[in-house]
Coordinates of C-alpha atoms in Angstrom, one line a residue:
M1 CA 66.0 -12.9 -25.1
S2 CA 65.4 -15.1 -28.3
E3 CA 61.8 -14.5 -30.4
T4 CA 61.5 -18.1 -29.7
A5 CA 61.6 -18.1 -25.9
L6 CA 59.4 -15.0 -26.0
T7 CA 56.7 -16.4 -27.9
P8 CA 55.3 -18.9 -25.2
L9 CA 55.3 -15.9 -22.4
L10 CA 53.2 -13.4 -24.7
V11 CA 50.9 -17.0 -25.6
L12 CA 50.8 -17.3 -21.4
A13 CA 50.3 -13.6 -20.9
G14 CA 47.4 -13.2 -23.5
T15 CA 45.6 -16.2 -22.0
G16 CA 45.8 -14.8 -18.4
L17 CA 44.3 -11.5 -19.5
A18 CA 41.9 -13.2 -21.7
L19 CA 40.8 -15.6 -18.5
L20 CA 40.7 -12.4 -16.2
L21 CA 38.0 -10.8 -18.8
Y22 CA 35.8 -13.5 -18.8
R23 CA 35.7 -14.0 -15.3
T24 CA 35.6 -9.9 -14.9
I25 CA 32.5 -10.3 -17.4
R26 CA 30.8 -13.3 -15.9
A27 CA 30.8 -11.7 -12.8
A28 CA 29.5 -8.1 -13.8
H29 CA 26.7 -10.7 -15.8
A30 CA 25.9 -12.3 -12.7
R31 CA 25.6 -9.1 -10.5
R32 CA 23.1 -7.7 -13.0
L33 CA 20.8 -10.5 -12.7
S34 CA 20.9 -10.7 -9.0
R35 CA 20.1 -7.3 -8.6
L36 CA 17.3 -7.2 -11.1
A37 CA 15.9 -10.3 -8.9
Y38 CA 16.1 -8.6 -5.9
F39 CA 12.1 -8.1 -5.1
D40 CA 11.3 -11.5 -6.9
R41 CA 10.2 -13.0 -3.8
C42 CA 8.3 -9.9 -3.0
K43 CA 6.2 -10.1 -6.0
P44 CA 3.3 -12.5 -4.5
L45 CA 2.5 -9.2 -2.0
L46 CA 1.2 -7.4 -4.4
T47 CA -1.7 -7.2 -7.4
A48 CA -1.5 -5.4 -10.9
T49 CA 2.3 -5.6 -10.6
R50 CA 4.5 -3.1 -12.6
F51 CA 8.7 -3.7 -12.9
G52 CA 11.2 -1.3 -13.5
K53 CA 14.8 -1.0 -13.8
G54 CA 16.8 1.9 -11.9
A55 CA 20.1 3.4 -12.9
T56 CA 22.3 1.3 -10.3
G57 CA 20.4 -2.0 -11.7
F58 CA 18.4 -2.5 -8.8
P59 CA 14.5 -2.9 -9.5
R60 CA 11.7 -1.1 -9.2
L61 CA 8.5 -2.9 -8.0
S62 CA 4.8 -1.1 -7.9
G63 CA 1.2 -2.7 -7.8
L64 CA -1.5 -3.0 -5.2
C65 CA -1.4 -3.9 -1.6
K66 CA -5.1 -4.5 0.0
G67 CA -6.4 -2.1 -2.8
S68 CA -3.8 0.5 -2.1
E69 CA -0.9 1.6 -4.5
C70 CA 2.7 0.7 -3.1
D71 CA 5.7 1.2 -4.7
L72 CA 9.2 -0.3 -3.5
Q73 CA 12.4 1.0 -4.6
V74 CA 16.0 0.4 -3.4
V75 CA 19.0 3.0 -3.0
P76 CA 22.9 2.0 -2.2
D77 CA 24.8 4.4 -0.2
T78 CA 28.3 4.3 -1.0
L79 CA 29.1 7.7 0.7
T80 CA 32.9 6.9 1.6
F81 CA 32.3 9.2 5.1
R82 CA 29.7 6.2 6.2
K83 CA 31.1 3.6 8.2
L84 CA 30.0 0.9 5.7
P85 CA 28.5 1.0 2.8
A86 CA 24.5 0.7 2.9
L87 CA 21.6 -0.5 1.0
W88 CA 18.3 0.7 1.8
V89 CA 14.7 0.1 1.0
L90 CA 12.2 2.7 0.6
I91 CA 8.5 1.6 0.8
S92 CA 5.8 4.2 -0.5
L93 CA 2.4 4.3 -0.8
P94 CA 1.9 6.9 -3.4
C95 CA -2.0 8.7 -2.6
P96 CA -3.5 11.9 -1.8
L97 CA -4.0 12.1 2.0
P98 CA -6.0 14.6 3.8
V99 CA -3.1 16.5 5.4
R100 CA -1.6 19.7 4.9
A101 CA 1.9 19.4 6.3
T102 CA 4.7 17.4 5.5
L103 CA 6.2 15.2 8.4
D104 CA 9.3 13.7 8.1
L105 CA 10.8 11.3 11.0
M106 CA 14.2 10.3 10.9
I107 CA 16.4 8.7 13.0
R108 CA 19.9 9.9 13.9
P109 CA 19.9 12.3 10.9
T110 CA 23.6 13.2 9.7
G111 CA 22.4 15.8 7.0
V112 CA 23.8 13.8 3.9
E113 CA 21.2 11.6 3.6
S114 CA 21.1 11.4 -0.5
L115 CA 18.0 9.4 -0.1
S116 CA 15.7 11.5 1.7
G117 CA 14.5 15.2 1.6
F118 CA 14.6 15.7 5.3
H119 CA 17.1 18.6 5.8
R120 CA 15.1 20.5 2.5
L121 CA 12.0 21.0 5.1
P122 CA 12.4 24.1 7.0
E123 CA 11.1 23.6 10.4
Q124 CA 12.5 21.6 13.0
I125 CA 9.9 20.5 16.0
A126 CA 10.1 19.1 19.5
L127 CA 9.5 15.5 19.7
P128 CA 6.0 14.2 20.9
G129 CA 5.9 11.6 23.5
G130 CA 7.1 8.3 22.4
C131 CA 9.6 9.4 20.3
P132 CA 13.1 7.8 20.4
E133 CA 15.8 10.0 21.6
D134 CA 17.9 9.9 18.6
C135 CA 15.0 10.6 16.4
A136 CA 14.6 14.4 14.5
I137 CA 11.2 15.6 13.1
R138 CA 11.3 18.5 10.3
T139 CA 8.1 19.8 8.8
D140 CA 7.2 22.4 5.9
Q141 CA 3.7 23.5 7.9
P142 CA 4.4 23.3 11.8
R143 CA 1.1 24.9 12.1
H144 CA -0.5 22.3 10.3
L145 CA 0.4 19.0 11.9
L146 CA -1.5 15.6 12.3
P147 CA -2.4 15.4 16.4
E148 CA -0.1 14.0 18.5
H149 CA -2.7 10.8 19.3
V150 CA -2.7 10.1 15.4
L151 CA 1.0 9.3 15.0
R152 CA 1.6 8.0 18.4
P153 CA 0.6 4.3 18.1
H154 CA 2.7 4.2 15.4
L155 CA 6.1 5.5 17.1
S156 CA 6.5 1.8 17.9
L157 CA 7.9 1.6 14.5
F158 CA 11.1 2.8 15.3
D159 CA 11.6 -0.1 17.9
D160 CA 13.0 -1.7 15.2
P161 CA 16.4 -0.3 15.0
R162 CA 16.9 -0.8 10.9
I163 CA 14.1 1.8 10.4
K164 CA 15.5 5.0 9.3
E165 CA 12.4 7.5 8.1
L166 CA 9.2 7.6 8.0
V167 CA 7.2 10.5 5.8
I168 CA 4.1 11.5 5.9
S169 CA 2.8 14.0 3.3
P170 CA 0.1 15.3 1.6
K171 CA 1.1 12.8 -1.9
G172 CA 1.5 10.0 0.9
L173 CA 3.5 8.1 3.1
R174 CA 7.1 6.3 2.9
I175 CA 8.9 4.1 5.4
V176 CA 12.8 3.7 4.4
F177 CA 14.7 1.0 6.5
L178 CA 18.3 -0.5 6.1
A179 CA 18.3 -3.6 4.4
E180 CA 21.9 -4.5 4.2
E181 CA 25.2 -3.4 4.6
A182 CA 28.4 -4.2 2.9
N183 CA 30.8 -6.8 4.4
R184 CA 32.9 -5.3 6.8
S185 CA 36.1 -7.6 5.6
R186 CA 35.7 -7.3 2.0
Y187 CA 35.0 -3.5 2.4
L188 CA 37.8 -2.8 4.6
L189 CA 40.4 -5.2 2.8
F190 CA 39.1 -4.9 -1.2
R191 CA 36.8 -1.8 -1.1
D192 CA 34.4 -4.4 -2.0
A193 CA 30.5 -2.7 -1.8
E194 CA 28.7 -5.2 -3.2
M195 CA 25.4 -5.5 -1.5
G196 CA 21.9 -7.1 -2.7
R197 CA 23.5 -10.7 -3.9
T198 CA 20.5 -12.2 -2.1
A199 CA 16.5 -11.2 -2.9
I200 CA 15.1 -9.6 0.1
S201 CA 12.4 -12.0 2.1
P202 CA 8.8 -11.0 1.6
D203 CA 9.1 -11.2 5.6
R204 CA 10.9 -8.1 5.8
I205 CA 8.8 -6.3 3.3
L206 CA 5.1 -7.3 4.4
P207 CA 5.2 -5.6 8.0
V208 CA 6.2 -2.3 7.0
L209 CA 3.5 -2.4 4.1
D210 CA 1.2 -3.3 6.9
R211 CA 2.4 -0.5 9.2
L212 CA 2.1 2.2 6.1
L213 CA -1.6 0.9 5.5
A214 CA -2.5 1.0 9.1
I215 CA -0.9 5.2 9.6
K216 CA -3.0 6.0 6.2
A217 CA -6.2 4.1 7.7
D218 CA -5.8 6.1 10.9
I219 CA -5.1 9.5 9.0
E220 CA -8.4 8.9 6.7
R221 CA -9.9 7.9 9.9
H222 CA -9.1 11.1 11.9
S223 CA -10.0 13.5 8.9
R224 CA -13.5 11.9 8.3
H225 CA -13.7 12.2 12.2
A226 CA -12.7 16.1 12.0
T227 CA -14.8 16.8 9.3
R228 CA -18.2 15.7 10.8
E229 CA -17.0 17.6 14.1
A230 CA -16.8 20.7 12.1
A231 CA -20.4 20.1 10.2

């Protein structure tokens, strides 16, 4: 093939590569922006808000909800042994609590939950009445657990199949729930595990915050009652 005939092919190939690069950069930029905006609709739920960005590009939102410090995080789970990659939301109340033991309730634990310290707790305990059958509970101090009557009213939390975990510890409370799974077709065909394209609704966040605040109030009420009884 002559040099004259080869030149248009090289130009065409170069144009195609430039267009592909442009589209790749544009898609990456759009992905960064959509991830950063994931909690944008939830900002009015909090006051004195603080905003950060995690290594995955998803945001971390902290602030006050009804006078209590709260923290919202997003954790993508793309481990290949999962049926589908998942996007988890962790909502925490980081505050001192009048409890001596860490209690971790998890639905369908697999042993590989990277978002949790569930399997680092040394003791698995029997399920109290009202717990789902596919729930497991672990603790670090089985002799110093919350009384069942404090916990039982909140076990209805797990009626929502998206709820994965409830943690109660001396350092605060946390609920973890499934926000999104990767699109099955795109993942199976193209291994496309992109999630978080749309900002999460405050309607998904507020009931979890309210539940955490209710658990916190019940724990503190029980502690005050126990202190009065001991006096």
